[in-house]
Coordinates of C-alpha atoms and ligand atoms in Angstrom, one line a residue:
Chain A
M1 CA 15.2 25.5 0.2
A2 CA 15.2 22.1 -1.6
I3 CA 13.3 19.2 -2.9
L4 CA 14.3 16.2 -0.7
V5 CA 13.8 12.6 -1.7
F6 CA 14.3 9.7 0.6
T7 CA 15.9 6.9 -1.3
E8 CA 16.3 3.8 0.8
N9 CA 19.0 1.3 -0.2
W10 CA 18.9 -2.5 0.0
E11 CA 22.1 -3.8 1.4
G12 CA 24.0 -0.9 -0.1
K13 CA 22.2 -1.1 -3.5
F14 CA 19.6 1.0 -5.2
K15 CA 17.0 -0.2 -7.7
K16 CA 14.8 1.1 -10.4
L17 CA 12.4 2.5 -7.9
S18 CA 15.2 4.7 -6.5
Y19 CA 16.1 6.1 -9.9
E20 CA 12.4 6.7 -10.5
L21 CA 12.2 8.7 -7.3
A22 CA 15.4 10.7 -8.1
S23 CA 14.1 11.5 -11.6
Y24 CA 10.8 12.6 -10.2
A25 CA 12.4 14.8 -7.5
A26 CA 14.7 16.4 -10.1
R27 CA 11.7 17.2 -12.3
I28 CA 9.8 18.8 -9.5
A29 CA 12.9 20.7 -8.5
E30 CA 13.0 22.1 -12.1
M31 CA 9.4 23.1 -11.9
M32 CA 10.0 24.9 -8.6
N33 CA 13.5 26.2 -9.4
L34 CA 15.1 24.5 -6.4
P35 CA 17.9 21.9 -6.1
A36 CA 17.0 18.2 -5.7
M37 CA 18.7 16.3 -3.0
A38 CA 18.4 12.7 -1.9
L39 CA 18.9 11.2 1.5
T40 CA 19.8 7.6 2.2
I41 CA 20.5 5.9 5.5
G42 CA 23.2 3.2 5.8
N43 CA 26.3 2.3 3.8
P44 CA 25.5 2.4 0.1
D45 CA 28.2 1.4 -2.3
P46 CA 30.1 4.3 -3.9
D47 CA 29.3 3.1 -7.4
E48 CA 25.6 3.0 -6.6
L49 CA 25.7 6.5 -5.2
E50 CA 27.4 7.7 -8.4
K51 CA 24.7 6.1 -10.5
L52 CA 21.9 7.5 -8.4
G53 CA 23.4 10.9 -9.0
H54 CA 23.0 10.6 -12.7
Y55 CA 19.2 11.2 -12.4
G56 CA 19.5 14.9 -11.9
L57 CA 20.3 15.2 -8.2
K58 CA 22.4 18.0 -7.0
K59 CA 23.4 16.3 -3.8
I60 CA 23.1 13.0 -2.0
L61 CA 23.2 12.9 1.7
V62 CA 24.3 9.7 3.3
A63 CA 23.5 9.2 7.0
H64 CA 25.7 6.6 8.8
G65 CA 25.1 5.4 12.3
K66 CA 24.9 2.5 14.7
N67 CA 21.8 0.3 14.9
L68 CA 20.3 1.6 11.7
G69 CA 20.3 -1.8 10.0
T70 CA 16.6 -2.4 10.5
L71 CA 13.8 0.0 10.1
D72 CA 12.6 1.6 13.4
N73 CA 9.9 4.0 12.3
Q74 CA 10.5 6.5 15.1
V75 CA 14.2 6.6 14.7
Y76 CA 14.1 6.8 10.9
A77 CA 11.4 9.5 11.0
S78 CA 13.5 11.5 13.4
I79 CA 16.6 11.3 11.1
I80 CA 14.7 12.2 8.0
G81 CA 12.7 14.9 9.7
D82 CA 15.9 16.6 11.1
I83 CA 17.5 16.6 7.7
A84 CA 14.4 17.9 6.1
L85 CA 14.6 20.9 8.5
Q86 CA 18.3 21.4 8.0
V87 CA 18.0 21.6 4.2
S88 CA 14.7 23.5 4.5
A89 CA 12.9 21.0 2.3
S90 CA 9.8 22.4 0.8
V91 CA 8.8 19.1 -0.7
L92 CA 9.7 15.7 0.8
I93 CA 9.2 12.7 -1.4
L94 CA 9.2 9.0 -0.4
S95 CA 8.2 5.9 -2.2
N96 CA 4.7 4.5 -1.7
N97 CA 6.3 1.2 -0.7
G98 CA 6.3 -0.4 2.8
T99 CA 9.1 1.9 4.1
G100 CA 7.5 5.0 2.7
K101 CA 4.1 4.2 4.1
A102 CA 5.6 3.5 7.5
L103 CA 7.5 6.8 7.6
A104 CA 5.6 9.5 5.6
P105 CA 2.7 9.9 8.2
R106 CA 5.1 10.2 11.1
L107 CA 7.1 12.8 9.1
A108 CA 3.9 14.7 8.3
V109 CA 3.2 15.1 12.0
R110 CA 6.9 16.0 12.8
L111 CA 7.0 18.6 10.0
K112 CA 3.4 19.7 10.3
A113 CA 3.2 18.9 6.6
G114 CA 0.2 17.8 4.5
L115 CA 0.6 14.4 3.0
A116 CA -0.6 12.9 -0.3
S117 CA 0.1 9.2 -0.6
G118 CA 0.0 7.1 -3.7
V119 CA 0.7 10.0 -6.0
N120 CA 1.1 8.9 -9.6
G121 CA 2.6 11.8 -11.5
L122 CA 3.9 15.3 -11.4
P123 CA 2.0 18.0 -9.5
I124 CA -0.9 19.3 -11.5
S125 CA 0.2 22.7 -10.2
T126 CA 2.8 23.8 -7.7
E127 CA 1.0 27.0 -6.6
P128 CA -1.3 25.8 -5.1
F129 CA 0.4 22.5 -4.7
V130 CA -2.0 19.9 -6.2
L131 CA -1.4 16.3 -6.8
R132 CA -3.2 13.4 -8.4
K133 CA -3.4 10.3 -6.2
R134 CA -4.9 6.9 -6.3
A135 CA -8.3 6.6 -4.6
Y136 CA -11.0 4.0 -4.2
S137 CA -8.4 1.3 -4.7
G138 CA -7.7 2.1 -8.3
N139 CA -11.2 2.9 -9.3
A140 CA -10.6 6.6 -9.2
F141 CA -8.0 9.4 -8.8
A142 CA -8.3 12.3 -6.4
H143 CA -6.8 15.7 -6.8
V144 CA -5.5 16.8 -3.5
A145 CA -4.2 20.2 -2.5
I146 CA -1.6 20.5 0.2
H147 CA -1.8 23.8 2.1
T148 CA 1.2 23.6 4.4
P149 CA 4.6 25.2 3.7
V150 CA 6.2 21.8 3.7
K151 CA 4.6 19.1 1.5
I152 CA 5.1 15.4 1.7
L153 CA 4.1 12.9 -0.9
T154 CA 4.7 9.2 -1.6
L155 CA 5.1 8.2 -5.2
S156 CA 3.5 5.0 -6.5
Q157 CA 6.0 2.5 -7.9
N158 CA 6.3 2.4 -11.8
S159 CA 4.5 5.7 -12.2
F160 CA 7.3 7.9 -13.4
E161 CA 9.8 7.4 -16.2
L162 CA 13.6 7.3 -15.5
I163 CA 15.4 10.5 -16.8
D164 CA 19.1 9.7 -16.9
K165 CA 20.8 13.1 -17.2
Q166 CA 24.3 11.7 -16.8
S167 CA 24.6 14.4 -14.1
K168 CA 26.9 14.2 -11.1
A169 CA 25.8 14.7 -7.6
E170 CA 27.9 15.9 -4.7
I171 CA 28.0 13.2 -2.0
E172 CA 28.0 14.3 1.6
T173 CA 28.4 11.7 4.3
F174 CA 27.7 12.3 7.9
Q175 CA 27.2 10.5 11.2
V176 CA 23.9 10.4 13.0
T177 CA 23.4 9.3 16.6
P178 CA 19.7 8.7 17.1
D179 CA 18.2 9.2 20.5
S180 CA 18.4 5.8 22.1
N181 CA 15.0 6.4 23.8
L182 CA 13.4 6.3 20.5
M183 CA 14.7 2.9 19.5
K184 CA 11.9 0.8 20.9
T185 CA 11.4 -2.0 18.3
K186 CA 13.8 -4.9 18.4
V187 CA 14.0 -7.3 15.4
T188 CA 14.6 -10.8 16.7
D189 CA 14.5 -12.7 13.5
V190 CA 14.6 -12.1 9.7
Q191 CA 13.2 -14.6 7.2
K192 CA 14.0 -13.5 3.8
Q193 CA 14.6 -15.0 0.4
T194 CA 17.3 -13.1 -1.4
G195 CA 17.9 -12.9 -5.1
K196 CA 14.3 -13.5 -6.0
L197 CA 12.6 -11.0 -8.3
L198 CA 10.1 -9.1 -6.2
L199 CA 6.5 -8.9 -7.4
T200 CA 6.4 -5.2 -6.8
D201 CA 9.6 -4.6 -8.8
A202 CA 8.8 -6.9 -11.7
E203 CA 8.1 -5.4 -15.2
I204 CA 6.1 -8.5 -16.2
V205 CA 3.9 -10.5 -14.0
V206 CA 2.2 -13.8 -14.7
S207 CA -0.8 -14.5 -12.5
G208 CA -3.0 -17.4 -12.0
G209 CA -6.5 -17.7 -10.5
R210 CA -9.0 -20.3 -9.5
G211 CA -9.5 -21.2 -13.2
M212 CA -6.1 -22.9 -13.0
K213 CA -8.1 -25.6 -11.2
S214 CA -5.3 -27.1 -9.1
P215 CA -1.8 -26.2 -7.8
D216 CA -0.5 -29.1 -9.8
N217 CA -1.3 -27.1 -13.0
W218 CA 1.1 -24.3 -12.2
G219 CA 4.0 -25.8 -14.2
P220 CA 3.4 -24.0 -17.6
L221 CA 2.6 -20.7 -15.8
I222 CA 6.0 -20.9 -14.0
E223 CA 7.7 -21.7 -17.2
L224 CA 6.1 -18.8 -19.0
A225 CA 7.2 -16.5 -16.1
D226 CA 10.8 -17.9 -16.3
L227 CA 11.0 -17.4 -20.0
L228 CA 9.8 -13.8 -19.8
G229 CA 11.8 -12.9 -16.7
A230 CA 8.5 -12.3 -14.9
A231 CA 7.4 -12.6 -11.3
L232 CA 4.5 -14.8 -10.3
A233 CA 1.2 -13.6 -8.8
C234 CA -2.2 -15.1 -8.0
S235 CA -5.7 -14.1 -7.0
R236 CA -6.8 -14.2 -3.4
P237 CA -8.7 -17.6 -3.4
V238 CA -5.5 -19.2 -4.8
S239 CA -3.4 -18.0 -1.8
D240 CA -6.3 -18.6 0.6
E241 CA -6.4 -22.2 -0.5
G242 CA -2.7 -22.5 0.0
W243 CA -2.1 -23.3 -3.7
R244 CA 0.4 -20.5 -3.8
S245 CA 2.2 -18.4 -1.2
H246 CA 0.5 -15.3 0.3
E247 CA 3.3 -13.2 -1.1
E248 CA 1.9 -13.7 -4.5
H249 CA -1.6 -12.4 -3.7
T250 CA -2.4 -9.3 -5.6
G251 CA -5.5 -7.1 -5.2
Q252 CA -7.2 -4.9 -2.8
T253 CA -6.2 -6.9 0.2
G254 CA -2.9 -8.1 -1.3
K255 CA -0.1 -6.4 -3.2
V256 CA -0.8 -3.4 -5.4
I257 CA 1.4 -3.6 -8.5
A258 CA 1.8 -1.6 -11.7
P259 CA 3.9 -3.7 -14.1
N260 CA 4.2 -3.1 -17.8
L261 CA 2.5 -6.4 -18.6
Y262 CA 0.1 -8.5 -16.4
F263 CA -1.1 -11.9 -17.5
A264 CA -4.4 -12.8 -15.8
V265 CA -4.9 -16.5 -16.4
G266 CA -8.1 -18.1 -15.1
I267 CA -8.9 -15.0 -13.1
S268 CA -12.4 -13.6 -13.3
G269 CA -11.4 -10.0 -12.7
A270 CA -13.4 -9.1 -9.6
T271 CA -13.2 -5.5 -8.6
Q272 CA -11.1 -6.4 -5.6
H273 CA -8.6 -8.2 -7.8
L274 CA -8.4 -5.4 -10.4
A275 CA -7.9 -2.9 -7.5
G276 CA -4.4 -4.3 -7.2
V277 CA -3.5 -4.6 -10.9
S278 CA -5.5 -2.0 -12.8
S279 CA -2.4 0.4 -13.1
S280 CA -0.6 -2.2 -15.2
K281 CA 0.2 -0.8 -18.6
Y282 CA -1.1 -3.8 -20.4
I283 CA -3.3 -6.6 -19.2
V284 CA -3.6 -10.0 -21.0
A285 CA -6.5 -12.2 -20.0
V286 CA -6.9 -15.9 -20.6
N287 CA -10.3 -17.2 -19.6
T288 CA -12.9 -19.7 -20.7
D289 CA -15.8 -17.3 -20.1
K290 CA -15.9 -14.6 -22.8
D291 CA -18.1 -12.5 -20.5
A292 CA -15.7 -12.5 -17.6
P293 CA -15.2 -9.0 -16.3
V294 CA -11.4 -9.3 -16.7
F295 CA -11.8 -8.8 -20.5
E296 CA -13.1 -5.3 -19.8
A297 CA -9.8 -4.4 -18.1
A298 CA -7.6 -6.3 -20.6
Q299 CA -6.2 -5.0 -24.0
Y300 CA -5.5 -8.5 -25.2
G301 CA -7.5 -11.6 -24.5
I302 CA -7.8 -15.2 -25.4
V303 CA -11.1 -17.0 -24.8
G304 CA -10.0 -20.5 -24.0
D305 CA -9.0 -23.1 -21.6
A306 CA -5.8 -22.0 -19.8
L307 CA -4.5 -25.5 -19.5
K308 CA -4.6 -25.9 -23.2
V309 CA -3.5 -22.3 -24.1
L310 CA -0.6 -22.0 -21.7
P311 CA 1.6 -24.7 -23.3
K312 CA 1.1 -23.1 -26.7
L313 CA 2.0 -19.7 -25.3
V314 CA 5.1 -21.1 -23.7
E315 CA 6.1 -22.6 -27.1
A316 CA 5.5 -19.2 -28.8
V317 CA 7.6 -17.3 -26.3
R318 CA 10.4 -19.9 -26.6
E319 CA 10.3 -19.5 -30.4
M320 CA 10.4 -15.8 -30.1
K321 CA 13.4 -16.0 -27.7
S322 CA 15.3 -18.3 -30.1
K323 CA 15.0 -15.8 -32.9
Chain B
M1 CA -4.3 -5.1 28.6
K2 CA -6.6 -3.0 26.5
I3 CA -6.7 -2.8 22.7
L4 CA -8.1 0.0 20.6
V5 CA -9.1 -0.7 17.0
C6 CA -9.3 2.4 14.9
M7 CA -12.0 1.9 12.3
S8 CA -13.2 3.6 9.2
Q9 CA -16.3 3.1 7.2
V10 CA -16.0 2.5 3.4
P11 CA -18.3 1.6 0.5
D12 CA -18.7 -2.1 0.1
T13 CA -15.8 -3.3 -1.9
T14 CA -17.9 -4.3 -4.9
T15 CA -19.4 -0.8 -5.2
K16 CA -19.3 0.8 -8.7
V17 CA -17.6 4.0 -7.8
R18 CA -19.4 7.1 -9.0
F19 CA -19.0 10.8 -8.3
T20 CA -21.4 13.7 -8.4
P21 CA -21.6 15.4 -11.8
D22 CA -19.1 18.2 -10.8
G23 CA -16.7 15.5 -9.7
K24 CA -16.2 17.0 -6.3
S25 CA -17.7 14.3 -4.1
F26 CA -18.4 10.6 -4.0
D27 CA -22.0 9.7 -5.0
A28 CA -23.3 7.7 -2.1
T29 CA -26.6 6.9 -3.6
G30 CA -27.5 3.3 -2.9
V31 CA -24.1 2.6 -1.4
Q32 CA -23.7 -0.1 1.3
W33 CA -21.3 0.9 3.9
V34 CA -19.0 -1.6 5.6
I35 CA -16.2 -1.6 8.1
N36 CA -12.9 -1.0 6.2
P37 CA -11.6 -4.6 5.4
W38 CA -8.3 -4.2 7.3
D39 CA -10.0 -2.8 10.3
E40 CA -12.4 -5.7 10.3
L41 CA -9.3 -8.0 10.3
S42 CA -7.7 -6.0 13.1
L43 CA -10.9 -6.2 15.2
T44 CA -11.0 -10.0 14.6
R45 CA -7.4 -10.4 15.7
A46 CA -8.1 -8.2 18.8
L47 CA -11.0 -10.4 19.7
E48 CA -9.0 -13.6 19.2
L49 CA -6.4 -12.2 21.6
K50 CA -9.1 -11.4 24.1
D51 CA -10.5 -14.9 23.8
D52 CA -7.2 -16.4 24.9
A53 CA -6.9 -15.7 28.6
S54 CA -3.1 -16.1 28.6
T55 CA -2.7 -12.8 26.7
G56 CA -4.2 -10.7 29.5
V57 CA -6.3 -8.8 27.0
T58 CA -9.5 -7.8 28.8
Q59 CA -11.0 -5.1 26.7
V60 CA -11.4 -4.3 23.0
T61 CA -12.7 -0.9 22.0
V62 CA -13.4 0.5 18.6
A63 CA -12.9 4.1 17.7
H64 CA -14.3 6.0 14.8
V65 CA -14.2 9.5 13.6
G66 CA -17.4 10.4 11.7
P67 CA -20.9 11.8 11.9
V68 CA -23.8 10.2 13.7
G69 CA -25.0 8.6 10.4
N70 CA -22.0 6.2 10.6
E71 CA -23.2 4.6 13.8
P72 CA -24.8 1.6 12.2
T73 CA -21.3 0.6 11.0
I74 CA -20.0 1.1 14.6
R75 CA -22.8 -1.1 15.8
K76 CA -21.6 -3.8 13.4
A77 CA -18.3 -3.8 15.1
L78 CA -20.0 -4.1 18.5
A79 CA -22.1 -6.9 17.1
I80 CA -18.9 -8.7 15.9
G81 CA -17.7 -8.5 19.5
A82 CA -16.0 -5.2 20.5
D83 CA -16.9 -4.3 24.1
D84 CA -17.5 -0.7 23.6
A85 CA -17.0 2.1 21.1
I86 CA -16.0 5.7 20.8
R87 CA -17.2 8.0 18.1
V88 CA -15.7 11.5 17.6
N89 CA -18.4 13.6 16.2
T90 CA -16.8 15.2 13.1
E91 CA -16.4 14.7 9.3
S92 CA -13.4 12.7 8.4
N93 CA -11.9 14.4 5.3
D94 CA -8.3 14.8 6.2
A95 CA -6.0 12.2 7.8
F96 CA -4.4 14.8 10.0
V97 CA -7.7 15.8 11.5
V98 CA -8.8 12.2 12.0
S99 CA -5.5 11.3 13.6
S100 CA -5.6 14.4 15.9
Q101 CA -9.1 13.3 17.1
L102 CA -8.0 9.7 17.7
A103 CA -4.8 10.8 19.5
E104 CA -6.9 13.0 21.8
A105 CA -9.3 10.2 22.6
I106 CA -6.3 8.0 23.4
R107 CA -4.7 10.7 25.6
Q108 CA -7.9 10.9 27.6
N109 CA -8.2 7.2 28.0
P110 CA -5.0 5.3 27.1
Y111 CA -4.7 1.8 25.6
D112 CA -1.9 -0.6 25.4
I113 CA -2.2 -1.6 21.8
I114 CA -3.6 0.5 19.1
L115 CA -4.5 -1.2 15.8
C116 CA -5.0 0.6 12.5
G117 CA -5.5 -0.8 9.0
I118 CA -2.8 -0.3 6.4
E119 CA -5.1 1.8 4.4
S120 CA -8.8 2.6 4.0
C121 CA -10.1 1.5 0.7
D122 CA -11.8 4.7 -0.2
F123 CA -9.0 7.3 0.2
N124 CA -6.0 4.9 0.2
G125 CA -4.2 7.3 2.5
S126 CA -2.1 4.9 4.6
S127 CA -1.7 7.7 7.0
V128 CA -3.7 7.4 10.2
G129 CA -1.7 4.8 12.1
G130 CA 1.6 6.5 11.7
M131 CA 0.2 9.9 12.4
V132 CA -1.5 8.8 15.6
A133 CA 1.7 7.1 16.8
E134 CA 3.8 10.2 16.1
M135 CA 1.3 12.5 17.8
L136 CA 1.4 10.3 20.9
G137 CA 5.2 9.6 20.8
Y138 CA 4.5 5.8 20.5
P139 CA 6.5 3.4 18.5
S140 CA 4.7 2.1 15.4
V141 CA 5.2 -1.0 13.3
S142 CA 3.8 -1.1 9.8
A143 CA 2.8 -3.9 7.5
V144 CA 2.1 -6.2 10.5
S145 CA 1.0 -9.6 9.4
S146 CA 1.0 -11.3 12.8
L147 CA 0.5 -10.2 16.4
K148 CA 0.9 -12.4 19.4
I149 CA 1.2 -11.8 23.1
E150 CA 3.4 -14.1 25.1
N151 CA 4.2 -13.5 28.7
G152 CA 2.9 -10.0 28.4
Q153 CA 5.3 -9.3 25.5
A154 CA 3.9 -8.4 22.1
I155 CA 5.6 -10.3 19.2
L156 CA 4.9 -9.0 15.7
S157 CA 5.9 -10.0 12.3
R158 CA 6.1 -7.4 9.6
E159 CA 6.3 -7.9 5.8
I160 CA 9.5 -6.6 4.2
D161 CA 10.7 -7.0 0.6
G162 CA 11.1 -10.7 0.0
G163 CA 10.2 -11.9 3.4
K164 CA 9.4 -10.9 7.0
E165 CA 10.9 -9.7 10.2
I166 CA 9.9 -10.8 13.7
L167 CA 10.1 -8.1 16.2
T168 CA 9.1 -7.1 19.7
V169 CA 7.9 -3.7 20.9
P170 CA 7.0 -2.5 24.4
T171 CA 3.4 -1.2 25.0
P172 CA 1.9 1.2 24.3
F173 CA 2.4 0.9 20.5
V174 CA 0.6 1.3 17.3
A175 CA 0.4 -1.7 14.9
I176 CA -0.5 -1.0 11.3
V177 CA -2.1 -4.1 10.1
Q178 CA -2.3 -5.9 6.8
K179 CA -3.2 -9.2 5.3
G180 CA -2.2 -12.3 7.3
I181 CA -3.1 -10.8 10.7
T182 CA -6.0 -13.3 10.9
K183 CA -7.5 -15.7 8.4
E184 CA -11.1 -14.6 8.0
P185 CA -13.0 -11.6 9.4
R186 CA -15.3 -12.6 12.2
I187 CA -19.0 -12.3 11.4
A188 CA -21.7 -11.1 13.8
A189 CA -23.9 -13.8 15.2
M190 CA -27.6 -13.1 16.0
R191 CA -26.9 -12.8 19.7
G192 CA -24.1 -10.3 19.0
I193 CA -26.5 -8.2 17.0
M194 CA -28.9 -8.2 19.9
V195 CA -26.4 -7.2 22.6
A196 CA -24.7 -4.6 20.3
R197 CA -27.7 -2.3 20.8
T198 CA -27.0 -2.0 24.5
K199 CA -23.2 -1.8 24.4
P200 CA -21.7 1.6 25.3
L201 CA -21.0 3.9 22.5
K202 CA -19.4 7.1 23.7
V203 CA -19.7 10.2 21.6
M204 CA -16.9 12.8 22.0
E205 CA -16.9 16.3 20.6
P206 CA -13.9 17.0 18.3
I207 CA -11.0 19.2 19.3
A208 CA -10.2 22.1 17.0
T209 CA -7.7 21.2 14.2
E210 CA -7.2 22.5 10.8
P211 CA -7.0 20.2 7.8
L212 CA -3.6 20.2 6.1
T213 CA -5.0 19.0 2.7
S214 CA -8.2 19.3 0.8
L215 CA -9.8 17.2 -1.8
L216 CA -10.5 19.2 -5.0
Q217 CA -11.8 16.7 -7.5
F218 CA -12.2 13.1 -8.4
E219 CA -11.7 11.6 -11.8
K220 CA -12.3 8.1 -13.2
P221 CA -9.4 6.3 -14.9
Q222 CA -9.4 6.6 -18.6
P223 CA -11.5 3.8 -20.1
R224 CA -9.2 1.2 -21.7
A225 CA -9.4 0.4 -25.4
A226 CA -11.6 -2.5 -26.2
C227 CA -9.9 -5.9 -25.7
K228 CA -8.4 -7.5 -28.8
L229 CA -9.3 -11.1 -28.9
I230 CA -6.8 -13.6 -30.2
D231 CA -7.7 -17.1 -31.4
A232 CA -7.0 -19.7 -28.7
E233 CA -5.4 -22.0 -31.4
N234 CA -3.0 -19.3 -32.4
P235 CA -1.3 -17.7 -29.3
Q236 CA 1.8 -16.8 -31.4
Q237 CA -0.3 -13.9 -32.6
L238 CA -0.5 -12.7 -29.0
I239 CA 3.2 -12.8 -28.6
E240 CA 3.7 -10.9 -31.8
L241 CA 1.3 -8.2 -30.6
L242 CA 3.0 -7.9 -27.3
Q243 CA 6.3 -7.7 -29.0
N244 CA 5.5 -5.4 -31.9
E245 CA 2.4 -3.4 -30.9
A246 CA 2.6 -3.1 -27.2
K247 CA 6.4 -3.5 -27.1
V248 CA 6.4 -4.9 -23.6
I249 CA 8.3 -8.2 -24.2
Ligands
FAD1 C1 -13.1 -7.4 1.1 C2 -12.7 -8.3 0.0 C3 -11.4 -8.2 -0.5 C4 -10.9 -9.0 -1.5 N1 -9.6 -8.8 -1.9 C5 -9.2 -9.5 -3.0 C6 -7.8 -9.4 -3.4 O1 -7.0 -8.6 -2.9 N2 -7.4 -10.1 -4.5 C7 -8.3 -11.0 -5.1 O2 -7.9 -11.6 -6.1 N3 -9.5 -11.1 -4.7 C8 -10.0 -10.5 -3.6 N4 -11.3 -10.7 -3.2 C9 -12.0 -11.8 -3.8 C10 -12.7 -11.4 -5.1 O3 -13.9 -10.9 -4.8 C11 -12.8 -12.7 -6.0 O4 -13.6 -13.6 -5.3 C12 -11.5 -13.3 -6.4 O5 -10.7 -12.3 -7.0 C13 -11.8 -14.4 -7.4 O6 -10.6 -15.0 -7.8 P1 -10.5 -15.8 -9.1 O7 -10.7 -14.9 -10.2 O8 -9.2 -16.5 -9.1 O9 -11.6 -16.9 -9.0 P2 -13.1 -17.0 -9.7 O10 -13.9 -15.8 -9.5 O11 -13.6 -18.3 -9.3 O12 -12.7 -17.0 -11.2 C14 -12.1 -18.0 -11.9 C15 -12.1 -17.7 -13.4 O13 -11.5 -18.7 -14.1 C16 -12.2 -19.0 -15.3 N5 -11.8 -20.3 -15.6 C17 -12.3 -21.5 -15.1 N6 -11.7 -22.5 -15.7 C18 -10.9 -22.0 -16.6 C19 -9.9 -22.6 -17.5 N7 -9.8 -23.9 -17.6 N8 -9.2 -21.8 -18.2 C20 -9.3 -20.5 -18.1 N9 -10.2 -19.9 -17.3 C21 -10.9 -20.6 -16.5 C22 -13.6 -18.7 -14.9 O14 -14.3 -18.4 -16.1 C23 -13.5 -17.6 -14.0 O15 -13.6 -16.3 -14.6 C24 -11.8 -9.9 -2.1 C25 -13.1 -10.0 -1.7 C26 -13.5 -9.2 -0.6 C27 -15.0 -9.3 -0.2

């Protein structure tokens, strides 16, 4: 028996999310007295594998194979499902990111396993197996019990600390030949920006709303983000108006994020917006309206005109950085 | 070509979420029920495809698993423009049970394209689309932000980290839909509301399945500490607090 965690790699590399998943799996493995194993598909760099191993994994399984460069849900689910059976995984963990959401439900059916998605911490108990998960779009948490012998969960990003144990994992590489009948999707084009900090990975996010008045006013917001190494986000009307790209839209119908710090500038704080950002550790609000609901969600606030406050904030950050 | 839109009913997205005093169930007092926003977008996209004769889409059906009390929400979908509806008559508390019912309905009466929302905004399960696909052995594409049909071929785009992929997939398939699939949800017109009353709504009895999970308890997030206000003339103070108190920059 084992705790199995699926850690995808991005062109051979892992990221913070992967170490979070490994740390989490290792911790559950300790709770249940089982070994923690990771599975990755593709050709990860050896250094990257070694680093992933530091987070308390006993073993890392690396599946190589042809035509596995793009995600085909059926093929990937069959590979992960087979491995889960081979190692008798009692708990299978995926990220609650796009890949995890695409695969976990298919795996739940394959393995006849109960699924809890958007879990944000360790099990409340392992016997029975009870997890705390996001519900009502961030307005609540639900405690869910999984009754099946195999349990699957997807872990929300930024919800578990990294625990670097400087441990060493055994690496086992093997070849997989997926059933060609399963490979039904065909990717014909990829449009991707590389090297850009992803909103979902960012520790700090600077976000603008309709209170920014015009797309021409984004300059100081971008400057603030650059100085802080932050990613940019926006409210839905801002992306609907085409002021900013859809990729930056956060909230119930956009991206759900949980950075350490979220700047909400000229954003009223509608429930649908907060649904996407309420798991941020700290929220800073800048708004002219002292009664704006965003101040109820924020720990720090400035009541004032964003267009006047932002240049001063940029100055203050620049000064801090120069010290 | 026939499209099935799987639809859940959720509290209106501005609802103040409350639970019964024992924390075991959602307090539905005074709650307005709506079509789950992503399902509303899926339905809109399905109807747009049907409006365009070149796609060959001739029928748009909505399917819902839930008790009779949910029929007004199904009628809304019919009013928006779905041709007919299926309701599987059982409570929907577990994604596996819901998916099993939907898969059975589809087995009895197959569709070419099945659309599901990326999540329901009550339980945030992100489960039903993938489960239905696996149960039926269909391919699934997740995070779909565009769906077109050209010369009988479905062309989808899916969001990936930092961009998107364009892909093709043969029917039947399940597309799990997110933002971008269409601009605005379609709204029911007066005429639509009138004809919705007479559109077919087929009720199916559930097949026997056991839930794999159960919901024990709800809790509200910890209330946040009161907001510290900083003078607009003195934002340095904010930066100091973020650096020394919150320690996040
Ligand atoms: C089904 C559904 C889903 C939705 N999903 C989302 C979602 O995912 N994400 C999302 O963001 N919204 C979503 N919405 C929309 C949401 O309800 C709000 O309309 C939206 O979040 C408001 O955006 P905003 O705060 O930028 O604009 P507004 O509500 O217009 O607020 C602008 C704010 O800026 C302030 N302001 C004005 N001028 C200044 C200034 N000079 N300096 C500083 N502050 C200023 C104002 O006081 C106000 O508080 C959804 C709505 C529905 C119905």
